[in-house]
Amino acid sequence: MTVQKQIKDYIAAQPEPKRGEMRELHSMIVALMPGCKLWFLDGKDEKGKIVSNPNIGYGSQTSEYANGKTREFYQIGVSANTTGISVYVMGIENKKYLAQTYGRNLGKASVSGYCIKFKTLADIKVDVLKAAIQYGIGQTSIQD
């Protein structure tokens, strides 16, 4: 099964109104990152045990760990959760930046080091979410 089909099936499996909002977010992020690599993580580890919610990833970056190993991972992620939707802005060095810069103006959302969680798009200012996503893309894009 292709990644696009996995993403389509995952979004289609969500109850409304979350399904429509996930579609809207997917379209918005693809428009911000045309031609980006798409990811679908089913939330299971190598043994098939569920360790997280399934999530959709956009873009690509290389993360370097303290032990010197590197790993390719997505730049932006989206996941449905029991109370709403989470948007992950990966690769930001300053873990307080998202909350300090976008949290106050975002609306009804909780913002951690790299996660913006909200119940529904109607609860937040989508333009502020888009700005946070664009910031994250800029931080993790490969510079020439």
CSV table of N, CA and C in Angstrom, one decimal:
chain,number,residue,atom,x,y,z
A,1,MET,N,0.8,-1.2,0.0
A,1,MET,CA,0.0,0.0,0.0
A,1,MET,C,0.9,1.2,0.0
A,2,THR,N,0.5,2.2,-0.8
A,2,THR,CA,1.4,3.4,-0.9
A,2,THR,C,1.1,4.3,0.3
A,3,VAL,N,2.1,5.2,0.6
A,3,VAL,CA,1.9,6.1,1.7
A,3,VAL,C,0.7,7.0,1.5
A,4,GLN,N,0.5,7.5,0.2
A,4,GLN,CA,-0.7,8.3,0.0
A,4,GLN,C,-2.0,7.6,0.3
A,5,LYS,N,-2.1,6.3,0.0
A,5,LYS,CA,-3.3,5.5,0.3
A,5,LYS,C,-3.4,5.3,1.8
A,6,GLN,N,-2.3,5.1,2.5
A,6,GLN,CA,-2.3,4.9,4.0
A,6,GLN,C,-2.9,6.2,4.6
A,7,ILE,N,-2.4,7.4,4.1
A,7,ILE,CA,-2.8,8.7,4.6
A,7,ILE,C,-4.3,8.8,4.4
A,8,LYS,N,-4.7,8.6,3.1
A,8,LYS,CA,-6.1,8.7,2.8
A,8,LYS,C,-7.0,7.9,3.6
A,9,ASP,N,-6.6,6.6,3.9
A,9,ASP,CA,-7.4,5.7,4.7
A,9,ASP,C,-7.4,6.1,6.1
A,10,TYR,N,-6.3,6.6,6.6
A,10,TYR,CA,-6.2,7.1,8.0
A,10,TYR,C,-7.2,8.2,8.2
A,11,ILE,N,-7.2,9.2,7.3
A,11,ILE,CA,-8.0,10.4,7.5
A,11,ILE,C,-9.5,9.9,7.3
A,12,ALA,N,-9.8,9.0,6.4
A,12,ALA,CA,-11.2,8.6,6.1
A,12,ALA,C,-11.7,7.8,7.3
A,13,ALA,N,-10.9,7.2,8.1
A,13,ALA,CA,-11.3,6.4,9.3
A,13,ALA,C,-11.7,7.3,10.5
A,14,GLN,N,-11.4,8.6,10.4
A,14,GLN,CA,-11.7,9.5,11.5
A,14,GLN,C,-13.1,9.9,11.5
A,15,PRO,N,-13.7,10.1,12.7
A,15,PRO,CA,-15.1,10.5,12.7
A,15,PRO,C,-15.2,12.0,12.3
A,16,GLU,N,-16.3,12.4,11.8
A,16,GLU,CA,-16.5,13.8,11.5
A,16,GLU,C,-16.8,14.5,12.9
A,17,PRO,N,-16.4,15.8,13.1
A,17,PRO,CA,-15.8,16.7,12.1
A,17,PRO,C,-14.3,16.5,12.0
A,18,LYS,N,-13.7,15.7,12.8
A,18,LYS,CA,-12.2,15.5,12.7
A,18,LYS,C,-11.7,15.1,11.3
A,19,ARG,N,-12.5,14.3,10.6
A,19,ARG,CA,-12.1,13.9,9.3
A,19,ARG,C,-11.9,15.0,8.4
A,20,GLY,N,-12.9,15.9,8.3
A,20,GLY,CA,-12.8,17.1,7.5
A,20,GLY,C,-11.7,18.0,7.9
A,21,GLU,N,-11.4,18.2,9.2
A,21,GLU,CA,-10.3,19.0,9.7
A,21,GLU,C,-9.0,18.4,9.3
A,22,MET,N,-8.9,17.1,9.4
A,22,MET,CA,-7.6,16.5,9.1
A,22,MET,C,-7.3,16.6,7.6
A,23,ARG,N,-8.4,16.5,6.7
A,23,ARG,CA,-8.3,16.8,5.3
A,23,ARG,C,-7.8,18.2,5.0
A,24,GLU,N,-8.4,19.1,5.7
A,24,GLU,CA,-8.0,20.6,5.6
A,24,GLU,C,-6.6,20.8,6.0
A,25,LEU,N,-6.2,20.2,7.1
A,25,LEU,CA,-4.8,20.4,7.5
A,25,LEU,C,-3.8,19.8,6.5
A,26,HIS,N,-4.2,18.6,6.0
A,26,HIS,CA,-3.3,17.9,5.1
A,26,HIS,C,-3.1,18.7,3.8
A,27,SER,N,-4.2,19.3,3.3
A,27,SER,CA,-4.2,20.1,2.1
A,27,SER,C,-3.3,21.4,2.4
A,28,MET,N,-3.5,22.0,3.5
A,28,MET,CA,-2.8,23.2,3.9
A,28,MET,C,-1.2,22.9,3.9
A,29,ILE,N,-0.9,21.8,4.6
A,29,ILE,CA,0.6,21.5,4.7
A,29,ILE,C,1.2,21.1,3.4
A,30,VAL,N,0.5,20.4,2.6
A,30,VAL,CA,1.0,20.0,1.3
A,30,VAL,C,1.2,21.3,0.4
A,31,ALA,N,0.3,22.2,0.6
A,31,ALA,CA,0.4,23.5,-0.2
A,31,ALA,C,1.6,24.3,0.3
A,32,LEU,N,1.9,24.2,1.6
A,32,LEU,CA,3.1,24.9,2.2
A,32,LEU,C,4.4,24.2,1.8
A,33,MET,N,4.3,22.9,1.5
A,33,MET,CA,5.5,22.1,1.2
A,33,MET,C,5.3,21.3,-0.1
A,34,PRO,N,5.1,22.0,-1.2
A,34,PRO,CA,4.8,21.2,-2.4
A,34,PRO,C,5.9,20.2,-2.8
A,35,GLY,N,5.5,19.0,-3.1
A,35,GLY,CA,6.5,18.0,-3.5
A,35,GLY,C,7.3,17.4,-2.4
A,36,CYS,N,6.8,17.7,-1.1
A,36,CYS,CA,7.6,17.1,0.0
A,36,CYS,C,7.4,15.6,0.2
A,37,LYS,N,8.3,15.0,0.8
A,37,LYS,CA,8.2,13.6,1.2
A,37,LYS,C,7.1,13.4,2.1
A,38,LEU,N,6.2,12.4,1.9
A,38,LEU,CA,5.1,12.1,2.8
A,38,LEU,C,5.5,10.9,3.6
A,39,TRP,N,5.1,10.8,4.8
A,39,TRP,CA,5.3,9.7,5.7
A,39,TRP,C,4.0,9.2,6.3
A,40,PHE,N,3.9,8.0,6.6
A,40,PHE,CA,2.8,7.5,7.5
A,40,PHE,C,3.3,6.5,8.5
A,41,LEU,N,3.2,6.9,9.8
A,41,LEU,CA,3.7,6.0,10.8
A,41,LEU,C,2.4,5.5,11.5
A,42,ASP,N,2.3,4.1,11.6
A,42,ASP,CA,1.1,3.5,12.2
A,42,ASP,C,1.1,3.5,13.7
A,43,GLY,N,2.1,4.0,14.3
A,43,GLY,CA,2.1,4.0,15.8
A,43,GLY,C,2.6,2.8,16.5
A,44,LYS,N,3.1,1.8,15.7
A,44,LYS,CA,3.6,0.5,16.2
A,44,LYS,C,5.1,0.4,16.2
A,45,ASP,N,5.6,-0.2,17.2
A,45,ASP,CA,7.1,-0.5,17.1
A,45,ASP,C,7.4,-1.7,16.3
A,46,GLU,N,8.7,-2.1,16.3
A,46,GLU,CA,9.1,-3.2,15.4
A,46,GLU,C,8.4,-4.5,15.8
A,47,LYS,N,8.0,-4.6,17.0
A,47,LYS,CA,7.3,-5.8,17.5
A,47,LYS,C,5.8,-5.8,17.3
A,48,GLY,N,5.3,-4.7,16.7
A,48,GLY,CA,3.9,-4.6,16.4
A,48,GLY,C,3.1,-4.0,17.6
A,49,LYS,N,3.8,-3.6,18.6
A,49,LYS,CA,3.1,-3.1,19.8
A,49,LYS,C,2.8,-1.6,19.6
A,50,ILE,N,1.6,-1.1,19.9
A,50,ILE,CA,1.2,0.2,19.7
A,50,ILE,C,1.9,1.1,20.8
A,51,VAL,N,2.7,2.1,20.3
A,51,VAL,CA,3.4,2.9,21.2
A,51,VAL,C,3.1,4.4,21.0
A,52,SER,N,2.3,4.7,20.0
A,52,SER,CA,1.8,6.1,19.8
A,52,SER,C,0.6,6.1,18.9
A,53,ASN,N,0.0,7.3,18.8
A,53,ASN,CA,-1.1,7.4,17.8
A,53,ASN,C,-0.5,7.4,16.4
A,54,PRO,N,-1.2,6.9,15.4
A,54,PRO,CA,-0.7,6.9,14.0
A,54,PRO,C,-0.5,8.4,13.7
A,55,ASN,N,0.5,8.7,12.8
A,55,ASN,CA,0.6,10.1,12.4
A,55,ASN,C,1.1,10.2,11.0
A,56,ILE,N,0.8,11.3,10.4
A,56,ILE,CA,1.2,11.7,9.0
A,56,ILE,C,2.4,12.7,9.1
A,57,GLY,N,3.4,12.4,8.3
A,57,GLY,CA,4.6,13.3,8.4
A,57,GLY,C,4.8,14.0,7.0
A,58,TYR,N,5.4,15.1,7.0
A,58,TYR,CA,5.6,15.9,5.8
A,58,TYR,C,7.0,16.4,5.9
A,59,GLY,N,7.7,16.3,4.7
A,59,GLY,CA,9.1,16.8,4.6
A,59,GLY,C,10.1,15.8,5.1
A,60,SER,N,11.3,16.3,5.2
A,60,SER,CA,12.4,15.4,5.6
A,60,SER,C,13.5,16.2,6.2
A,61,GLN,N,14.1,15.7,7.3
A,61,GLN,CA,15.2,16.3,8.0
A,61,GLN,C,16.1,15.2,8.6
A,62,THR,N,17.3,15.5,8.8
A,62,THR,CA,18.2,14.6,9.5
A,62,THR,C,18.4,15.0,10.9
A,63,SER,N,18.0,14.1,11.9
A,63,SER,CA,18.2,14.4,13.3
A,63,SER,C,19.5,13.8,13.7
A,64,GLU,N,20.3,14.5,14.5
A,64,GLU,CA,21.6,13.9,15.0
A,64,GLU,C,21.4,13.7,16.5
A,65,TYR,N,21.7,12.5,17.0
A,65,TYR,CA,21.6,12.2,18.4
A,65,TYR,C,23.0,12.4,19.1
A,66,ALA,N,22.9,12.5,20.4
A,66,ALA,CA,24.1,12.7,21.2
A,66,ALA,C,25.2,11.7,21.0
A,67,ASN,N,24.8,10.5,20.6
A,67,ASN,CA,25.8,9.4,20.4
A,67,ASN,C,26.4,9.5,19.0
A,68,GLY,N,26.0,10.5,18.2
A,68,GLY,CA,26.6,10.7,16.9
A,68,GLY,C,25.8,10.1,15.7
A,69,LYS,N,24.8,9.2,16.1
A,69,LYS,CA,24.0,8.6,15.1
A,69,LYS,C,23.0,9.6,14.5
A,70,THR,N,22.6,9.4,13.2
A,70,THR,CA,21.7,10.2,12.6
A,70,THR,C,20.5,9.4,12.1
A,71,ARG,N,19.3,10.1,12.0
A,71,ARG,CA,18.1,9.5,11.5
A,71,ARG,C,17.3,10.5,10.7
A,72,GLU,N,16.8,10.0,9.6
A,72,GLU,CA,15.9,10.8,8.8
A,72,GLU,C,14.5,10.8,9.5
A,73,PHE,N,13.8,11.9,9.5
A,73,PHE,CA,12.5,12.0,10.1
A,73,PHE,C,11.8,13.2,9.5
A,74,TYR,N,10.5,13.2,9.7
A,74,TYR,CA,9.7,14.3,9.1
A,74,TYR,C,9.9,15.7,9.8
A,75,GLN,N,9.5,16.7,9.1
A,75,GLN,CA,9.6,18.1,9.6
A,75,GLN,C,8.3,18.5,10.4
A,76,ILE,N,7.2,18.1,9.8
A,76,ILE,CA,5.9,18.5,10.3
A,76,ILE,C,5.1,17.2,10.4
A,77,GLY,N,4.3,17.0,11.5
A,77,GLY,CA,3.5,15.8,11.7
A,77,GLY,C,2.1,16.2,12.1
A,78,VAL,N,1.1,15.4,11.8
A,78,VAL,CA,-0.3,15.6,12.2
A,78,VAL,C,-0.8,14.2,12.7
A,79,SER,N,-1.5,14.3,13.8
A,79,SER,CA,-2.1,13.1,14.4
A,79,SER,C,-3.4,13.4,15.0
A,80,ALA,N,-4.4,12.4,14.8
A,80,ALA,CA,-5.6,12.5,15.5
A,80,ALA,C,-5.4,11.9,16.9
A,81,ASN,N,-6.0,12.5,17.9
A,81,ASN,CA,-5.9,12.0,19.3
A,81,ASN,C,-7.3,11.9,19.8
A,82,THR,N,-7.5,11.4,21.0
A,82,THR,CA,-8.8,11.2,21.6
A,82,THR,C,-9.6,12.5,21.8
A,83,THR,N,-8.9,13.6,22.0
A,83,THR,CA,-9.6,14.9,22.3
A,83,THR,C,-9.5,15.9,21.1
A,84,GLY,N,-8.8,15.5,20.0
A,84,GLY,CA,-8.7,16.5,18.9
A,84,GLY,C,-7.6,16.1,18.0
A,85,ILE,N,-6.8,17.1,17.7
A,85,ILE,CA,-5.7,16.9,16.7
A,85,ILE,C,-4.4,17.5,17.2
A,86,SER,N,-3.3,16.8,17.0
A,86,SER,CA,-2.0,17.3,17.3
A,86,SER,C,-1.2,17.6,16.1
A,87,VAL,N,-0.5,18.8,16.1
A,87,VAL,CA,0.4,19.1,15.0
A,87,VAL,C,1.8,19.2,15.6
A,88,TYR,N,2.7,18.4,15.0
A,88,TYR,CA,4.1,18.4,15.5
A,88,TYR,C,5.0,19.2,14.6
A,89,VAL,N,5.7,20.1,15.2
A,89,VAL,CA,6.7,21.0,14.5
A,89,VAL,C,8.1,20.5,15.0
A,90,MET,N,8.7,19.6,14.2
A,90,MET,CA,9.9,19.0,14.7
A,90,MET,C,11.2,19.8,14.4
A,91,GLY,N,12.2,19.5,15.2
A,91,GLY,CA,13.5,20.0,14.9
A,91,GLY,C,13.8,21.4,15.4
A,92,ILE,N,12.9,22.0,16.2
A,92,ILE,CA,13.2,23.3,16.8
A,92,ILE,C,14.1,23.2,18.0
A,93,GLU,N,15.2,23.9,18.0
A,93,GLU,CA,16.2,23.8,19.1
A,93,GLU,C,15.6,24.3,20.4
A,94,ASN,N,15.1,25.5,20.4
A,94,ASN,CA,14.6,26.1,21.6
A,94,ASN,C,13.2,25.6,21.9
A,95,LYS,N,13.1,24.7,23.0
A,95,LYS,CA,11.8,24.1,23.3
A,95,LYS,C,10.7,25.0,23.8
A,96,LYS,N,11.1,26.3,24.1
A,96,LYS,CA,10.1,27.2,24.6
A,96,LYS,C,9.6,28.1,23.5
A,97,TYR,N,10.2,28.1,22.3
A,97,TYR,CA,9.9,29.0,21.3
A,97,TYR,C,8.5,29.0,20.8
A,98,LEU,N,8.0,27.8,20.5
A,98,LEU,CA,6.6,27.7,20.0
A,98,LEU,C,5.6,28.3,20.9
A,99,ALA,N,5.7,27.9,22.2
A,99,ALA,CA,4.7,28.4,23.2
A,99,ALA,C,4.8,29.9,23.4
A,100,GLN,N,6.1,30.4,23.5
A,100,GLN,CA,6.3,31.8,23.7
A,100,GLN,C,5.9,32.7,22.5
A,101,THR,N,6.2,32.2,21.3
A,101,THR,CA,5.9,33.0,20.1
A,101,THR,C,4.5,32.8,19.5
A,102,TYR,N,3.9,31.6,19.6
A,102,TYR,CA,2.6,31.4,19.0
A,102,TYR,C,1.5,31.1,19.9
A,103,GLY,N,1.9,30.6,21.1
A,103,GLY,CA,0.9,30.1,22.1
A,103,GLY,C,-0.2,31.1,22.5
A,104,ARG,N,0.2,32.3,22.8
A,104,ARG,CA,-0.7,33.3,23.2
A,104,ARG,C,-1.7,33.7,22.2
A,105,ASN,N,-1.3,33.7,20.9
A,105,ASN,CA,-2.2,34.2,19.8
A,105,ASN,C,-2.9,33.1,19.1
A,106,LEU,N,-2.6,31.8,19.5
A,106,LEU,CA,-3.2,30.7,18.8
A,106,LEU,C,-4.7,30.4,19.1
A,107,GLY,N,-5.1,30.7,20.3
A,107,GLY,CA,-6.5,30.4,20.7
A,107,GLY,C,-6.5,29.3,21.7
A,108,LYS,N,-7.5,28.5,21.6
A,108,LYS,CA,-7.7,27.4,22.6
A,108,LYS,C,-6.8,26.2,22.2
A,109,ALA,N,-5.6,26.2,22.5
A,109,ALA,CA,-4.6,25.1,22.2
A,109,ALA,C,-3.6,25.0,23.3
A,110,SER,N,-3.1,23.7,23.4
A,110,SER,CA,-1.9,23.6,24.4
A,110,SER,C,-0.7,23.5,23.5
A,111,VAL,N,0.4,24.1,23.9
A,111,VAL,CA,1.6,24.2,23.1
A,111,VAL,C,2.7,23.7,24.0
A,112,SER,N,3.4,22.7,23.5
A,112,SER,CA,4.6,22.2,24.3
A,112,SER,C,5.8,22.5,23.4
A,113,GLY,N,6.9,21.8,23.7
A,113,GLY,CA,8.2,22.1,22.9
A,113,GLY,C,8.1,21.9,21.4
A,114,TYR,N,7.3,20.9,21.0
A,114,TYR,CA,7.2,20.7,19.5
A,114,TYR,C,5.7,20.4,19.1
A,115,CYS,N,4.8,20.3,20.1
A,115,CYS,CA,3.4,19.9,19.8
A,115,CYS,C,2.4,21.0,20.0
A,116,ILE,N,1.5,21.2,19.1
A,116,ILE,CA,0.4,22.1,19.2
A,116,ILE,C,-0.9,21.2,19.2
A,117,LYS,N,-1.6,21.2,20.3
A,117,LYS,CA,-2.8,20.3,20.4
A,117,LYS,C,-4.0,21.1,20.6
A,118,PHE,N,-5.0,20.8,19.8
A,118,PHE,CA,-6.3,21.6,19.9
A,118,PHE,C,-7.5,20.6,19.6
A,119,LYS,N,-8.7,21.0,20.1
A,119,LYS,CA,-9.8,20.2,19.9
A,119,LYS,C,-10.4,20.3,18.5
A,120,THR,N,-10.5,21.5,18.0
A,120,THR,CA,-11.0,21.7,16.6
A,120,THR,C,-10.4,22.9,16.0
A,121,LEU,N,-10.4,23.0,14.7
A,121,LEU,CA,-9.8,24.2,14.0
A,121,LEU,C,-10.6,25.4,14.4
A,122,ALA,N,-11.9,25.3,14.7
A,122,ALA,CA,-12.6,26.5,15.1
A,122,ALA,C,-12.1,27.1,16.4
A,123,ASP,N,-11.4,26.4,17.2
A,123,ASP,CA,-10.9,26.9,18.4
A,123,ASP,C,-9.6,27.7,18.3
A,124,ILE,N,-9.0,27.6,17.1
A,124,ILE,CA,-7.7,28.3,17.0
A,124,ILE,C,-7.7,29.2,15.8
A,125,LYS,N,-6.7,30.0,15.7
A,125,LYS,CA,-6.4,30.9,14.6
A,125,LYS,C,-5.5,30.1,13.6
A,126,VAL,N,-6.1,29.7,12.5
A,126,VAL,CA,-5.4,28.8,11.5
A,126,VAL,C,-4.2,29.6,10.9
A,127,ASP,N,-4.3,30.9,10.8
A,127,ASP,CA,-3.2,31.6,10.2
A,127,ASP,C,-2.0,31.6,11.2
A,128,VAL,N,-2.2,31.6,12.5
A,128,VAL,CA,-1.1,31.5,13.5
A,128,VAL,C,-0.5,30.1,13.5
A,129,LEU,N,-1.4,29.1,13.3
A,129,LEU,CA,-0.9,27.7,13.2
A,129,LEU,C,0.0,27.6,11.9
A,130,LYS,N,-0.5,28.2,10.8
A,130,LYS,CA,0.3,28.2,9.6
A,130,LYS,C,1.7,28.8,9.8
A,131,ALA,N,1.7,30.0,10.5
A,131,ALA,CA,2.9,30.7,10.7
A,131,ALA,C,3.9,29.8,11.5
A,132,ALA,N,3.4,29.1,12.5
A,132,ALA,CA,4.2,28.2,13.4
A,132,ALA,C,4.8,27.1,12.5
A,133,ILE,N,4.0,26.5,11.6
A,133,ILE,CA,4.4,25.4,10.7
A,133,ILE,C,5.5,26.0,9.8
A,134,GLN,N,5.3,27.2,9.2
A,134,GLN,CA,6.2,27.7,8.3
A,134,GLN,C,7.6,28.0,9.0
A,135,TYR,N,7.5,28.4,10.3
A,135,TYR,CA,8.7,28.7,11.1
A,135,TYR,C,9.5,27.3,11.2
A,136,GLY,N,8.7,26.3,11.5
A,136,GLY,CA,9.4,25.0,11.7
A,136,GLY,C,10.0,24.5,10.4
A,137,ILE,N,9.3,24.7,9.3
A,137,ILE,CA,9.9,24.3,8.0
A,137,ILE,C,11.2,25.0,7.7
A,138,GLY,N,11.2,26.3,8.0
A,138,GLY,CA,12.4,27.1,7.8
A,138,GLY,C,13.5,26.7,8.7
A,139,GLN,N,13.2,26.2,9.9
A,139,GLN,CA,14.3,25.8,10.8
A,139,GLN,C,14.9,24.5,10.4
A,140,THR,N,14.2,23.7,9.7
A,140,THR,CA,14.7,22.3,9.5
A,140,THR,C,15.0,22.1,8.0
A,141,SER,N,14.7,23.1,7.2
A,141,SER,CA,15.0,22.9,5.7
A,141,SER,C,16.5,22.9,5.5
A,142,ILE,N,17.0,22.1,4.6
A,142,ILE,CA,18.4,22.1,4.2
A,142,ILE,C,18.9,23.4,3.6
A,143,GLN,N,19.8,24.0,4.3
A,143,GLN,CA,20.4,25.2,3.8
A,143,GLN,C,21.6,25.0,2.8
A,144,ASP,N,21.6,25.6,1.7
A,144,ASP,CA,22.7,25.5,0.8
A,144,ASP,C,23.9,26.4,1.1
